[in-house]
Short mmCIF file of N, CA and C in Angstrom, two decimals:
data_model
loop_
_atom_site.label_atom_id
_atom_site.label_comp_id
_atom_site.label_asym_id
_atom_site.label_seq_id
_atom_site.Cartn_x
_atom_site.Cartn_y
_atom_site.Cartn_z
N MET I 6 7.57 -1.74 -17.74
CA MET I 6 7.24 -0.34 -17.59
C MET I 6 6.45 -0.49 -16.06
N PHE I 7 6.59 0.28 -15.13
CA PHE I 7 6.17 0.40 -14.11
C PHE I 7 4.78 1.21 -13.89
N LYS I 8 4.11 0.27 -12.87
CA LYS I 8 2.39 0.67 -12.70
C LYS I 8 2.37 1.14 -10.96
N ILE I 9 0.83 1.58 -11.22
CA ILE I 9 0.44 1.59 -9.55
C ILE I 9 -1.15 0.96 -9.26
N ALA I 10 -1.15 0.53 -8.18
CA ALA I 10 -1.94 -0.03 -7.56
C ALA I 10 -2.70 0.45 -6.42
N VAL I 11 -3.84 0.00 -5.91
CA VAL I 11 -4.06 0.69 -5.21
C VAL I 11 -5.39 -0.77 -4.48
N ILE I 12 -5.35 -0.99 -3.39
CA ILE I 12 -6.03 -1.98 -2.29
C ILE I 12 -6.66 -1.59 -1.58
N GLY I 13 -8.01 -1.55 -1.58
CA GLY I 13 -8.95 -0.96 -0.50
C GLY I 13 -10.31 -1.46 -0.59
N GLY I 14 -11.00 -0.96 0.44
CA GLY I 14 -12.57 -1.61 0.48
C GLY I 14 -13.01 -0.88 -0.80
N SER I 15 -13.99 -1.21 -1.28
CA SER I 15 -14.77 -1.36 -2.59
C SER I 15 -15.15 0.38 -2.97
N ASP I 16 -15.60 0.97 -1.36
CA ASP I 16 -15.83 2.57 -1.68
C ASP I 16 -14.66 3.31 -1.51
N SER I 17 -13.51 2.61 -1.40
CA SER I 17 -12.07 3.57 -1.68
C SER I 17 -11.43 3.51 -2.58
N VAL I 18 -11.36 2.81 -3.23
CA VAL I 18 -10.65 2.20 -4.41
C VAL I 18 -11.43 2.94 -5.81
N VAL I 19 -12.87 2.80 -5.78
CA VAL I 19 -13.76 3.16 -7.04
C VAL I 19 -13.27 4.34 -7.97
N GLY I 20 -12.74 5.30 -7.45
CA GLY I 20 -12.06 6.48 -7.67
C GLY I 20 -10.74 6.81 -8.22
N PHE I 21 -10.00 5.55 -7.56
CA PHE I 21 -8.78 5.29 -8.52
C PHE I 21 -9.12 4.78 -9.87
N LYS I 22 -10.15 3.81 -10.09
CA LYS I 22 -10.33 3.08 -11.16
C LYS I 22 -10.66 3.81 -12.06
N ALA I 23 -11.21 5.10 -11.80
CA ALA I 23 -11.50 6.31 -13.06
C ALA I 23 -10.41 6.89 -13.18
N LEU I 24 -9.63 7.03 -12.66
CA LEU I 24 -7.86 7.41 -13.28
C LEU I 24 -7.58 6.47 -13.66
N GLY I 25 -7.42 5.44 -13.97
CA GLY I 25 -7.04 4.42 -14.65
C GLY I 25 -5.93 3.63 -14.21
N LEU I 26 -6.08 3.45 -12.73
CA LEU I 26 -4.94 2.82 -11.90
C LEU I 26 -5.68 1.57 -11.93
N ASP I 27 -4.58 0.50 -11.33
CA ASP I 27 -5.31 -0.56 -10.75
C ASP I 27 -5.80 -1.34 -9.49
N THR I 28 -7.09 -1.32 -9.49
CA THR I 28 -7.55 -1.10 -8.28
C THR I 28 -7.65 -3.41 -7.90
N TYR I 29 -7.60 -3.23 -7.03
CA TYR I 29 -7.65 -4.48 -5.99
C TYR I 29 -9.06 -4.38 -4.76
N GLU I 30 -10.14 -4.62 -4.69
CA GLU I 30 -10.72 -4.06 -3.92
C GLU I 30 -10.70 -5.84 -3.11
N VAL I 31 -10.66 -5.84 -1.30
CA VAL I 31 -10.14 -6.49 -0.42
C VAL I 31 -11.69 -6.55 0.78
N ASP I 32 -11.78 -7.79 1.09
CA ASP I 32 -13.09 -7.39 2.59
C ASP I 32 -12.60 -7.73 3.58
N SER I 33 -11.38 -8.96 3.34
CA SER I 33 -10.87 -9.05 4.67
C SER I 33 -9.13 -8.87 4.93
N PRO I 34 -8.37 -8.75 6.28
CA PRO I 34 -7.07 -9.01 6.13
C PRO I 34 -6.20 -9.64 5.32
N GLU I 35 -6.79 -11.14 5.48
CA GLU I 35 -6.70 -11.94 4.41
C GLU I 35 -6.58 -12.25 3.08
N GLN I 36 -7.46 -11.34 2.77
CA GLN I 36 -7.66 -10.78 1.49
C GLN I 36 -6.32 -9.97 0.90
N ALA I 37 -6.47 -9.03 1.87
CA ALA I 37 -5.65 -8.17 1.79
C ALA I 37 -3.98 -8.32 1.45
N ARG I 38 -3.77 -9.41 2.24
CA ARG I 38 -2.09 -10.00 2.28
C ARG I 38 -2.15 -10.73 1.12
N LYS I 39 -3.24 -11.69 1.26
CA LYS I 39 -2.82 -12.38 -0.36
C LYS I 39 -2.76 -11.78 -1.58
N THR I 40 -3.53 -10.53 -1.42
CA THR I 40 -3.38 -9.52 -2.71
C THR I 40 -2.26 -9.28 -2.99
N LEU I 41 -1.26 -8.87 -1.73
CA LEU I 41 -0.61 -7.62 -1.76
C LEU I 41 0.96 -8.89 -2.04
N HIS I 42 0.96 -9.66 -1.83
CA HIS I 42 1.69 -10.58 -1.81
C HIS I 42 1.62 -10.92 -3.06
N GLU I 43 0.67 -11.30 -3.96
CA GLU I 43 0.62 -11.45 -5.13
C GLU I 43 0.85 -10.58 -6.03
N ILE I 44 0.76 -9.10 -5.86
CA ILE I 44 1.29 -8.05 -7.03
C ILE I 44 2.32 -7.70 -7.08
N THR I 45 2.72 -8.30 -5.68
CA THR I 45 4.58 -8.05 -5.76
C THR I 45 5.42 -9.23 -6.00
N LYS I 46 4.88 -10.02 -6.45
CA LYS I 46 5.83 -10.87 -7.41
C LYS I 46 6.15 -10.22 -8.28
N PRO I 47 7.98 -10.85 -8.70
CA PRO I 47 8.79 -10.42 -9.62
C PRO I 47 7.89 -10.61 -11.16
N ARG I 48 8.21 -9.86 -11.74
CA ARG I 48 7.44 -9.86 -13.66
C ARG I 48 7.69 -8.43 -14.27
N GLU I 49 7.84 -8.65 -15.45
CA GLU I 49 7.95 -7.90 -16.64
C GLU I 49 7.34 -6.43 -15.75
N ASP I 50 5.96 -6.57 -15.78
CA ASP I 50 5.24 -5.14 -15.73
C ASP I 50 5.07 -5.13 -14.06
N GLU I 51 5.83 -4.39 -13.01
CA GLU I 51 5.86 -4.83 -11.76
C GLU I 51 5.20 -3.35 -11.47
N TYR I 52 4.78 -3.53 -10.05
CA TYR I 52 4.44 -2.07 -9.32
C TYR I 52 5.28 -1.27 -9.29
N ALA I 53 5.56 0.19 -9.03
CA ALA I 53 6.35 1.19 -8.23
C ALA I 53 5.84 1.58 -7.27
N ILE I 54 4.31 1.47 -7.21
CA ILE I 54 3.84 2.10 -6.15
C ILE I 54 2.30 1.21 -5.69
N ILE I 55 2.22 1.30 -4.81
CA ILE I 55 1.05 0.60 -4.16
C ILE I 55 0.36 1.62 -3.01
N TYR I 56 -0.98 1.67 -3.68
CA TYR I 56 -1.33 2.86 -2.09
C TYR I 56 -2.37 1.56 -1.22
N MET I 57 -2.33 1.62 -0.45
CA MET I 57 -3.33 0.64 0.64
C MET I 57 -3.90 1.47 1.39
N GLU I 58 -5.55 0.98 1.51
CA GLU I 58 -6.17 2.17 2.72
C GLU I 58 -5.63 1.62 3.75
N GLU I 59 -5.86 2.59 4.74
CA GLU I 59 -4.52 2.43 6.33
C GLU I 59 -5.81 1.17 6.94
N THR I 60 -7.00 1.36 6.89
CA THR I 60 -7.98 0.46 7.40
C THR I 60 -7.56 -0.92 7.40
N VAL I 61 -7.40 -1.49 5.76
CA VAL I 61 -6.57 -2.51 5.04
C VAL I 61 -5.75 -3.61 5.61
N ALA I 62 -4.56 -1.79 5.50
CA ALA I 62 -3.28 -2.18 6.39
C ALA I 62 -3.19 -2.83 7.54
N ALA I 63 -4.01 -1.82 8.70
CA ALA I 63 -3.81 -1.93 9.79
C ALA I 63 -3.43 -3.20 10.49
N PRO I 64 -4.29 -4.41 9.85
CA PRO I 64 -4.15 -5.84 10.46
C PRO I 64 -2.66 -7.08 9.99
N ILE I 65 -2.16 -5.88 8.67
CA ILE I 65 -1.18 -6.73 7.82
C ILE I 65 0.30 -5.68 8.36
N LEU I 66 0.49 -4.76 9.29
CA LEU I 66 1.32 -3.80 9.37
C LEU I 66 2.70 -5.26 9.10
N ALA I 67 2.68 -6.40 9.69
CA ALA I 67 4.13 -6.99 9.54
C ALA I 67 4.32 -7.47 8.56
N ASP I 68 3.58 -7.52 7.44
CA ASP I 68 3.29 -7.90 6.01
C ASP I 68 3.77 -6.87 4.89
N ILE I 69 3.45 -5.51 5.61
CA ILE I 69 3.93 -4.79 4.41
C ILE I 69 5.39 -3.88 4.85
N ARG I 70 5.59 -4.13 6.27
CA ARG I 70 7.20 -3.83 6.87
C ARG I 70 8.37 -4.92 5.89
N LYS I 71 7.62 -5.87 5.51
CA LYS I 71 8.48 -6.41 4.77
C LYS I 71 9.68 -6.01 3.47
N TYR I 72 8.41 -4.90 3.11
CA TYR I 72 8.71 -4.31 1.96
C TYR I 72 9.28 -2.84 2.01
N ASP I 73 9.77 -2.34 3.30
CA ASP I 73 10.55 -1.40 3.57
C ASP I 73 11.94 -1.38 3.52
N GLU I 74 12.37 -2.10 3.20
CA GLU I 74 14.05 -2.27 2.64
C GLU I 74 13.67 -2.54 1.12
N ARG I 75 12.65 -2.89 0.80
CA ARG I 75 13.31 -2.85 -1.00
C ARG I 75 12.89 -1.73 -1.60
N PRO I 76 13.61 -1.15 -2.57
CA PRO I 76 13.64 0.45 -3.50
C PRO I 76 11.61 -0.07 -4.05
N SER I 77 11.26 -1.28 -4.48
CA SER I 77 9.98 -1.30 -5.47
C SER I 77 9.63 -2.55 -5.22
N PRO I 78 7.94 -2.15 -4.75
CA PRO I 78 7.29 -0.95 -4.43
C PRO I 78 7.39 -0.21 -3.00
N ALA I 79 6.93 0.65 -3.34
CA ALA I 79 6.58 2.12 -2.47
C ALA I 79 5.31 1.57 -2.06
N ILE I 80 5.15 1.39 -0.88
CA ILE I 80 3.50 0.97 -0.19
C ILE I 80 3.75 2.00 0.46
N ILE I 81 2.29 3.04 0.12
CA ILE I 81 1.67 3.97 0.78
C ILE I 81 0.50 3.95 1.17
N LEU I 82 0.00 4.04 2.40
CA LEU I 82 -0.74 3.91 3.27
C LEU I 82 -1.69 5.41 3.25
N ILE I 83 -3.08 5.29 2.77
CA ILE I 83 -3.65 6.45 2.46
C ILE I 83 -5.42 6.26 3.23
N PRO I 84 -5.74 6.99 3.66
CA PRO I 84 -6.62 7.10 4.57
C PRO I 84 -8.11 6.58 3.66
N GLY I 85 -8.66 5.95 4.30
CA GLY I 85 -10.66 5.34 3.65
C GLY I 85 -11.32 6.49 3.81
N ARG I 86 -12.56 6.05 3.12
CA ARG I 86 -13.82 6.53 2.84
C ARG I 86 -13.65 7.72 4.65
N ASP I 87 -13.87 7.16 5.63
CA ASP I 87 -14.05 7.84 7.13
C ASP I 87 -13.00 8.12 7.40
N GLY I 88 -11.89 8.38 6.85
CA GLY I 88 -10.96 9.28 7.05
C GLY I 88 -9.73 8.75 7.82
N PRO I 89 -8.41 9.62 8.26
CA PRO I 89 -7.22 8.86 8.47
C PRO I 89 -7.52 8.57 9.71
N ILE I 90 -6.56 7.02 9.97
CA ILE I 90 -6.73 6.79 11.39
C ILE I 90 -5.13 6.94 11.75
N GLY I 91 -4.30 7.58 10.94
CA GLY I 91 -3.18 8.07 11.64
C GLY I 91 -2.20 7.06 11.19
N LEU I 92 -1.83 6.12 10.64
CA LEU I 92 -1.40 4.63 10.29
C LEU I 92 -0.29 5.64 8.89
N GLY I 93 -0.66 6.37 8.12
CA GLY I 93 -0.50 6.80 6.74
C GLY I 93 0.41 7.96 7.51
N GLN I 94 0.67 8.97 8.37
CA GLN I 94 0.88 9.89 9.03
C GLN I 94 2.30 9.27 9.68
N SER I 95 2.08 8.43 10.38
CA SER I 95 3.58 7.56 11.42
C SER I 95 4.01 7.15 10.49
N ALA I 96 3.88 6.74 9.42
CA ALA I 96 4.81 6.29 8.76
C ALA I 96 5.66 7.04 8.08
N LEU I 97 4.94 7.90 7.24
CA LEU I 97 5.45 9.04 6.70
C LEU I 97 6.62 9.57 7.59
N GLN I 98 6.30 9.65 9.16
CA GLN I 98 7.79 10.17 9.90
C GLN I 98 8.27 9.37 10.46
N GLU I 99 8.29 8.08 10.17
CA GLU I 99 9.38 7.24 10.48
C GLU I 99 9.89 7.53 9.40
N ALA I 100 9.86 7.32 8.09
CA ALA I 100 10.67 7.59 6.84
C ALA I 100 11.53 8.86 6.67
N VAL I 101 11.07 9.68 7.51
CA VAL I 101 11.67 11.16 7.47
C VAL I 101 12.39 11.37 8.29
N GLU I 102 12.20 10.14 9.52
CA GLU I 102 13.15 10.33 10.65
C GLU I 102 14.52 9.74 10.33
N LYS I 103 14.03 8.30 9.48
CA LYS I 103 14.85 7.41 9.15
C LYS I 103 16.29 8.31 7.94
N ALA I 104 15.42 9.01 6.84
CA ALA I 104 16.20 9.59 6.10
C ALA I 104 16.99 11.14 6.66
N VAL I 105 16.20 11.73 7.58
CA VAL I 105 16.94 13.05 7.84
C VAL I 105 17.51 12.83 8.98
N GLY I 106 17.50 11.68 10.02
CA GLY I 106 17.78 11.68 11.23
C GLY I 106 17.33 11.87 12.34
N SER I 107 16.24 12.75 12.72
CA SER I 107 15.44 13.25 13.74
C SER I 107 13.86 13.46 12.96
N ASN I 108 13.15 14.30 13.83
CA ASN I 108 11.73 14.22 13.34
C ASN I 108 11.66 15.68 13.33
N ILE I 109 11.82 15.79 11.99
CA ILE I 109 11.64 17.49 11.37
C ILE I 109 9.68 17.89 11.03
N LEU I 110 9.07 16.48 11.39
CA LEU I 110 7.55 17.26 11.23
C LEU I 110 6.74 17.77 12.33
#
């Protein structure tokens, strides 16, 4: 069975926990990197989608890019409590350009 996870600061993940998603509170880039690698290890109940707060993702983008070519999990960058910083939008734009061949956004 596939699951959904959320990685971010405590203020950002608390609402997702109320919705029943698996949440992982992180305080540092190293903790975010370790959590990402831990929850993406192959197992019976894999995560199909991992939402990650943009501010947490920014320092570990190289690690996140390693998952771009894999079908699962889809790592989706979301704005944090303080609003978007543009990483999620640019990731979406890159995915659209790759799929369509040009920037239609």
